[in-house]
């Protein structure tokens, strides 16, 4: 990813999970990030992780129903974890044409609040506890 134009892309964690984030978090444009992901996908074991599969189908608005159900299960675990870790109004996921999404704005969580270090630490921890596959798709 770094050699494909995403210089701030971190190494995988100790269990081999790829870092979660988006173009903005890594300091590049969305098109630059997507191009790097596409260029690097062949390097992933089995052509891509579940997270990569989720990302691809959500970008194309074409997620198989079985994958949507798997994503919803992981996202519900993440939501329960976030509530138990001090974000009591964190919503359960809903689905839209792109797949599961957390409507945090309707739950009273501002975009600014969702980008604080305290929130992101909880999100990282809960994402790991939910199996590392829960995508962070917020509205």
PDB file of C-alpha atoms in Angstrom:
ATOM      1  CA  UNK A   1       0.000   0.000   0.000  1.00  0.00           C
ATOM      2  CA  UNK A   2       2.827   2.378   0.855  1.00  0.00           C
ATOM      3  CA  UNK A   3       4.592   1.698  -2.451  1.00  0.00           C
ATOM      4  CA  UNK A   4       1.294   2.309  -4.264  1.00  0.00           C
ATOM      5  CA  UNK A   5       0.949   5.863  -2.968  1.00  0.00           C
ATOM      6  CA  UNK A   6      -0.454   5.484   0.565  1.00  0.00           C
ATOM      7  CA  UNK A   7       2.683   6.387   2.569  1.00  0.00           C
ATOM      8  CA  UNK A   8       0.960   6.430   5.982  1.00  0.00           C
ATOM      9  CA  UNK A   9      -0.549   2.940   5.653  1.00  0.00           C
ATOM     10  CA  UNK A  10       0.396   1.014   8.842  1.00  0.00           C
ATOM     11  CA  UNK A  11       1.634  -2.556   9.152  1.00  0.00           C
ATOM     12  CA  UNK A  12      -0.847  -5.334  10.028  1.00  0.00           C
ATOM     13  CA  UNK A  13      -1.369  -5.972  13.745  1.00  0.00           C
ATOM     14  CA  UNK A  14       0.268  -8.859  15.602  1.00  0.00           C
ATOM     15  CA  UNK A  15      -2.519 -11.256  14.548  1.00  0.00           C
ATOM     16  CA  UNK A  16      -2.098 -10.327  10.882  1.00  0.00           C
ATOM     17  CA  UNK A  17      -5.259  -8.214  10.653  1.00  0.00           C
ATOM     18  CA  UNK A  18      -4.974  -5.405   8.163  1.00  0.00           C
ATOM     19  CA  UNK A  19      -5.481  -1.902   9.526  1.00  0.00           C
ATOM     20  CA  UNK A  20      -8.929  -0.418   9.228  1.00  0.00           C
ATOM     21  CA  UNK A  21      -9.346   3.029   7.927  1.00  0.00           C
ATOM     22  CA  UNK A  22     -10.177   5.042   4.897  1.00  0.00           C
ATOM     23  CA  UNK A  23      -8.428   7.390   2.512  1.00  0.00           C
ATOM     24  CA  UNK A  24      -8.918  10.377   4.822  1.00  0.00           C
ATOM     25  CA  UNK A  25      -7.390   8.571   7.804  1.00  0.00           C
ATOM     26  CA  UNK A  26      -4.342   7.649   5.717  1.00  0.00           C
ATOM     27  CA  UNK A  27      -4.018  11.153   4.234  1.00  0.00           C
ATOM     28  CA  UNK A  28      -4.760  10.396   0.584  1.00  0.00           C
ATOM     29  CA  UNK A  29      -7.632  10.868  -1.867  1.00  0.00           C
ATOM     30  CA  UNK A  30     -10.332   8.228  -2.146  1.00  0.00           C
ATOM     31  CA  UNK A  31      -9.344   7.437  -5.734  1.00  0.00           C
ATOM     32  CA  UNK A  32      -5.682   7.072  -4.732  1.00  0.00           C
ATOM     33  CA  UNK A  33      -6.616   4.740  -1.856  1.00  0.00           C
ATOM     34  CA  UNK A  34      -8.912   2.610  -4.036  1.00  0.00           C
ATOM     35  CA  UNK A  35      -6.246   2.329  -6.742  1.00  0.00           C
ATOM     36  CA  UNK A  36      -3.701   1.154  -4.151  1.00  0.00           C
ATOM     37  CA  UNK A  37      -6.158  -1.397  -2.742  1.00  0.00           C
ATOM     38  CA  UNK A  38      -6.858  -2.750  -6.208  1.00  0.00           C
ATOM     39  CA  UNK A  39      -3.148  -2.970  -7.026  1.00  0.00           C
ATOM     40  CA  UNK A  40      -2.404  -4.785  -3.773  1.00  0.00           C
ATOM     41  CA  UNK A  41      -5.378  -7.143  -3.578  1.00  0.00           C
ATOM     42  CA  UNK A  42      -3.522  -9.916  -5.418  1.00  0.00           C
ATOM     43  CA  UNK A  43      -0.946  -9.929  -2.617  1.00  0.00           C
ATOM     44  CA  UNK A  44      -3.504 -10.873   0.031  1.00  0.00           C
ATOM     45  CA  UNK A  45      -3.949 -14.545   0.972  1.00  0.00           C
ATOM     46  CA  UNK A  46      -6.836 -16.045  -1.059  1.00  0.00           C
ATOM     47  CA  UNK A  47      -7.125 -12.788  -3.007  1.00  0.00           C
ATOM     48  CA  UNK A  48      -8.518 -10.760  -0.146  1.00  0.00           C
ATOM     49  CA  UNK A  49      -9.864 -10.883   3.377  1.00  0.00           C
ATOM     50  CA  UNK A  50     -13.500 -10.792   4.382  1.00  0.00           C
ATOM     51  CA  UNK A  51     -12.974  -7.099   5.150  1.00  0.00           C
ATOM     52  CA  UNK A  52     -11.702  -6.564   1.601  1.00  0.00           C
ATOM     53  CA  UNK A  53     -14.649  -8.528   0.184  1.00  0.00           C
ATOM     54  CA  UNK A  54     -17.035  -6.386   2.241  1.00  0.00           C
ATOM     55  CA  UNK A  55     -15.373  -3.184   1.127  1.00  0.00           C
ATOM     56  CA  UNK A  56     -15.524  -4.202  -2.542  1.00  0.00           C
ATOM     57  CA  UNK A  57     -19.192  -5.178  -2.499  1.00  0.00           C
ATOM     58  CA  UNK A  58     -20.162  -2.060  -0.533  1.00  0.00           C
ATOM     59  CA  UNK A  59     -18.302   0.146  -3.026  1.00  0.00           C
ATOM     60  CA  UNK A  60     -20.128  -1.552  -5.898  1.00  0.00           C
ATOM     61  CA  UNK A  61     -23.516  -1.678  -4.084  1.00  0.00           C
ATOM     62  CA  UNK A  62     -23.577  -5.397  -4.837  1.00  0.00           C
ATOM     63  CA  UNK A  63     -23.288  -7.442  -1.645  1.00  0.00           C
ATOM     64  CA  UNK A  64     -24.575 -11.044  -1.640  1.00  0.00           C
ATOM     65  CA  UNK A  65     -27.263 -11.549   1.020  1.00  0.00           C
ATOM     66  CA  UNK A  66     -25.169 -14.177   2.847  1.00  0.00           C
ATOM     67  CA  UNK A  67     -22.298 -11.700   3.157  1.00  0.00           C
ATOM     68  CA  UNK A  68     -24.677  -8.949   4.319  1.00  0.00           C
ATOM     69  CA  UNK A  69     -25.944 -11.275   7.066  1.00  0.00           C
ATOM     70  CA  UNK A  70     -22.369 -12.101   8.112  1.00  0.00           C
ATOM     71  CA  UNK A  71     -21.530  -8.382   8.174  1.00  0.00           C
ATOM     72  CA  UNK A  72     -24.660  -7.582  10.213  1.00  0.00           C
ATOM     73  CA  UNK A  73     -23.755 -10.234  12.786  1.00  0.00           C
ATOM     74  CA  UNK A  74     -20.268  -8.746  13.236  1.00  0.00           C
ATOM     75  CA  UNK A  75     -21.694  -5.210  13.283  1.00  0.00           C
ATOM     76  CA  UNK A  76     -24.243  -6.108  15.981  1.00  0.00           C
ATOM     77  CA  UNK A  77     -21.401  -7.458  18.146  1.00  0.00           C
ATOM     78  CA  UNK A  78     -19.526  -4.226  17.563  1.00  0.00           C
ATOM     79  CA  UNK A  79     -22.580  -2.145  18.537  1.00  0.00           C
ATOM     80  CA  UNK A  80     -23.119  -4.113  21.765  1.00  0.00           C
ATOM     81  CA  UNK A  81     -19.440  -3.712  22.606  1.00  0.00           C
ATOM     82  CA  UNK A  82     -19.491   0.045  21.949  1.00  0.00           C
ATOM     83  CA  UNK A  83     -22.507   0.427  24.238  1.00  0.00           C
ATOM     84  CA  UNK A  84     -20.807  -1.606  26.975  1.00  0.00           C
ATOM     85  CA  UNK A  85     -17.612   0.469  26.552  1.00  0.00           C
ATOM     86  CA  UNK A  86     -19.218   3.813  27.334  1.00  0.00           C
ATOM     87  CA  UNK A  87     -21.090   4.838  24.177  1.00  0.00           C
ATOM     88  CA  UNK A  88     -24.621   4.034  25.394  1.00  0.00           C
ATOM     89  CA  UNK A  89     -26.433   5.501  22.382  1.00  0.00           C
ATOM     90  CA  UNK A  90     -24.339   3.644  19.765  1.00  0.00           C
ATOM     91  CA  UNK A  91     -26.947   2.274  17.307  1.00  0.00           C
ATOM     92  CA  UNK A  92     -27.429  -1.205  15.930  1.00  0.00           C
ATOM     93  CA  UNK A  93     -26.609  -1.446  12.233  1.00  0.00           C
ATOM     94  CA  UNK A  94     -29.202  -1.059   9.507  1.00  0.00           C
ATOM     95  CA  UNK A  95     -28.833  -1.872   5.842  1.00  0.00           C
ATOM     96  CA  UNK A  96     -29.001   0.322   2.793  1.00  0.00           C
ATOM     97  CA  UNK A  97     -28.148  -0.300  -0.848  1.00  0.00           C
ATOM     98  CA  UNK A  98     -24.450  -0.529   0.081  1.00  0.00           C
ATOM     99  CA  UNK A  99     -24.870  -3.022   2.925  1.00  0.00           C
ATOM    100  CA  UNK A 100     -24.756  -2.532   6.718  1.00  0.00           C
ATOM    101  CA  UNK A 101     -24.365   0.987   8.063  1.00  0.00           C
ATOM    102  CA  UNK A 102     -24.425   2.620  11.496  1.00  0.00           C
ATOM    103  CA  UNK A 103     -26.613   5.717  11.528  1.00  0.00           C
ATOM    104  CA  UNK A 104     -24.710   7.449  14.325  1.00  0.00           C
ATOM    105  CA  UNK A 105     -25.999  10.917  13.418  1.00  0.00           C
ATOM    106  CA  UNK A 106     -29.599   9.904  14.195  1.00  0.00           C
ATOM    107  CA  UNK A 107     -28.304   8.448  17.479  1.00  0.00           C
ATOM    108  CA  UNK A 108     -26.879  11.846  18.445  1.00  0.00           C
ATOM    109  CA  UNK A 109     -23.200  11.068  17.761  1.00  0.00           C
ATOM    110  CA  UNK A 110     -21.630  13.855  15.707  1.00  0.00           C
ATOM    111  CA  UNK A 111     -19.038  13.282  13.016  1.00  0.00           C
ATOM    112  CA  UNK A 112     -16.546  15.190  15.174  1.00  0.00           C
ATOM    113  CA  UNK A 113     -17.292  12.953  18.181  1.00  0.00           C
ATOM    114  CA  UNK A 114     -16.750   9.837  16.063  1.00  0.00           C
ATOM    115  CA  UNK A 115     -13.234  11.034  15.179  1.00  0.00           C
ATOM    116  CA  UNK A 116     -11.955  11.667  18.709  1.00  0.00           C
ATOM    117  CA  UNK A 117      -9.107   9.491  19.916  1.00  0.00           C
ATOM    118  CA  UNK A 118     -11.262   8.190  22.781  1.00  0.00           C
ATOM    119  CA  UNK A 119     -14.015   7.052  20.374  1.00  0.00           C
ATOM    120  CA  UNK A 120     -11.511   5.563  17.915  1.00  0.00           C
ATOM    121  CA  UNK A 121      -9.760   3.562  20.657  1.00  0.00           C
ATOM    122  CA  UNK A 122     -13.118   2.084  21.693  1.00  0.00           C
ATOM    123  CA  UNK A 123     -14.000   1.409  18.069  1.00  0.00           C
ATOM    124  CA  UNK A 124     -10.675  -0.341  17.422  1.00  0.00           C
ATOM    125  CA  UNK A 125     -11.041  -2.470  20.545  1.00  0.00           C
ATOM    126  CA  UNK A 126     -14.646  -3.399  19.788  1.00  0.00           C
ATOM    127  CA  UNK A 127     -13.873  -4.097  16.146  1.00  0.00           C
ATOM    128  CA  UNK A 128     -11.156  -6.509  17.247  1.00  0.00           C
ATOM    129  CA  UNK A 129     -13.529  -8.160  19.765  1.00  0.00           C
ATOM    130  CA  UNK A 130     -16.226  -8.439  17.082  1.00  0.00           C
ATOM    131  CA  UNK A 131     -13.881 -10.519  14.975  1.00  0.00           C
ATOM    132  CA  UNK A 132     -12.030  -7.798  13.142  1.00  0.00           C
ATOM    133  CA  UNK A 133     -14.483  -7.878  10.257  1.00  0.00           C
ATOM    134  CA  UNK A 134     -16.922  -5.169  11.233  1.00  0.00           C
ATOM    135  CA  UNK A 135     -16.642  -2.337   8.730  1.00  0.00           C
ATOM    136  CA  UNK A 136     -16.906   1.196   9.965  1.00  0.00           C
ATOM    137  CA  UNK A 137     -19.621   2.562   7.729  1.00  0.00           C
ATOM    138  CA  UNK A 138     -21.271   5.515   9.409  1.00  0.00           C
ATOM    139  CA  UNK A 139     -24.001   7.933   8.367  1.00  0.00           C
TER     140      UNK A 139
END
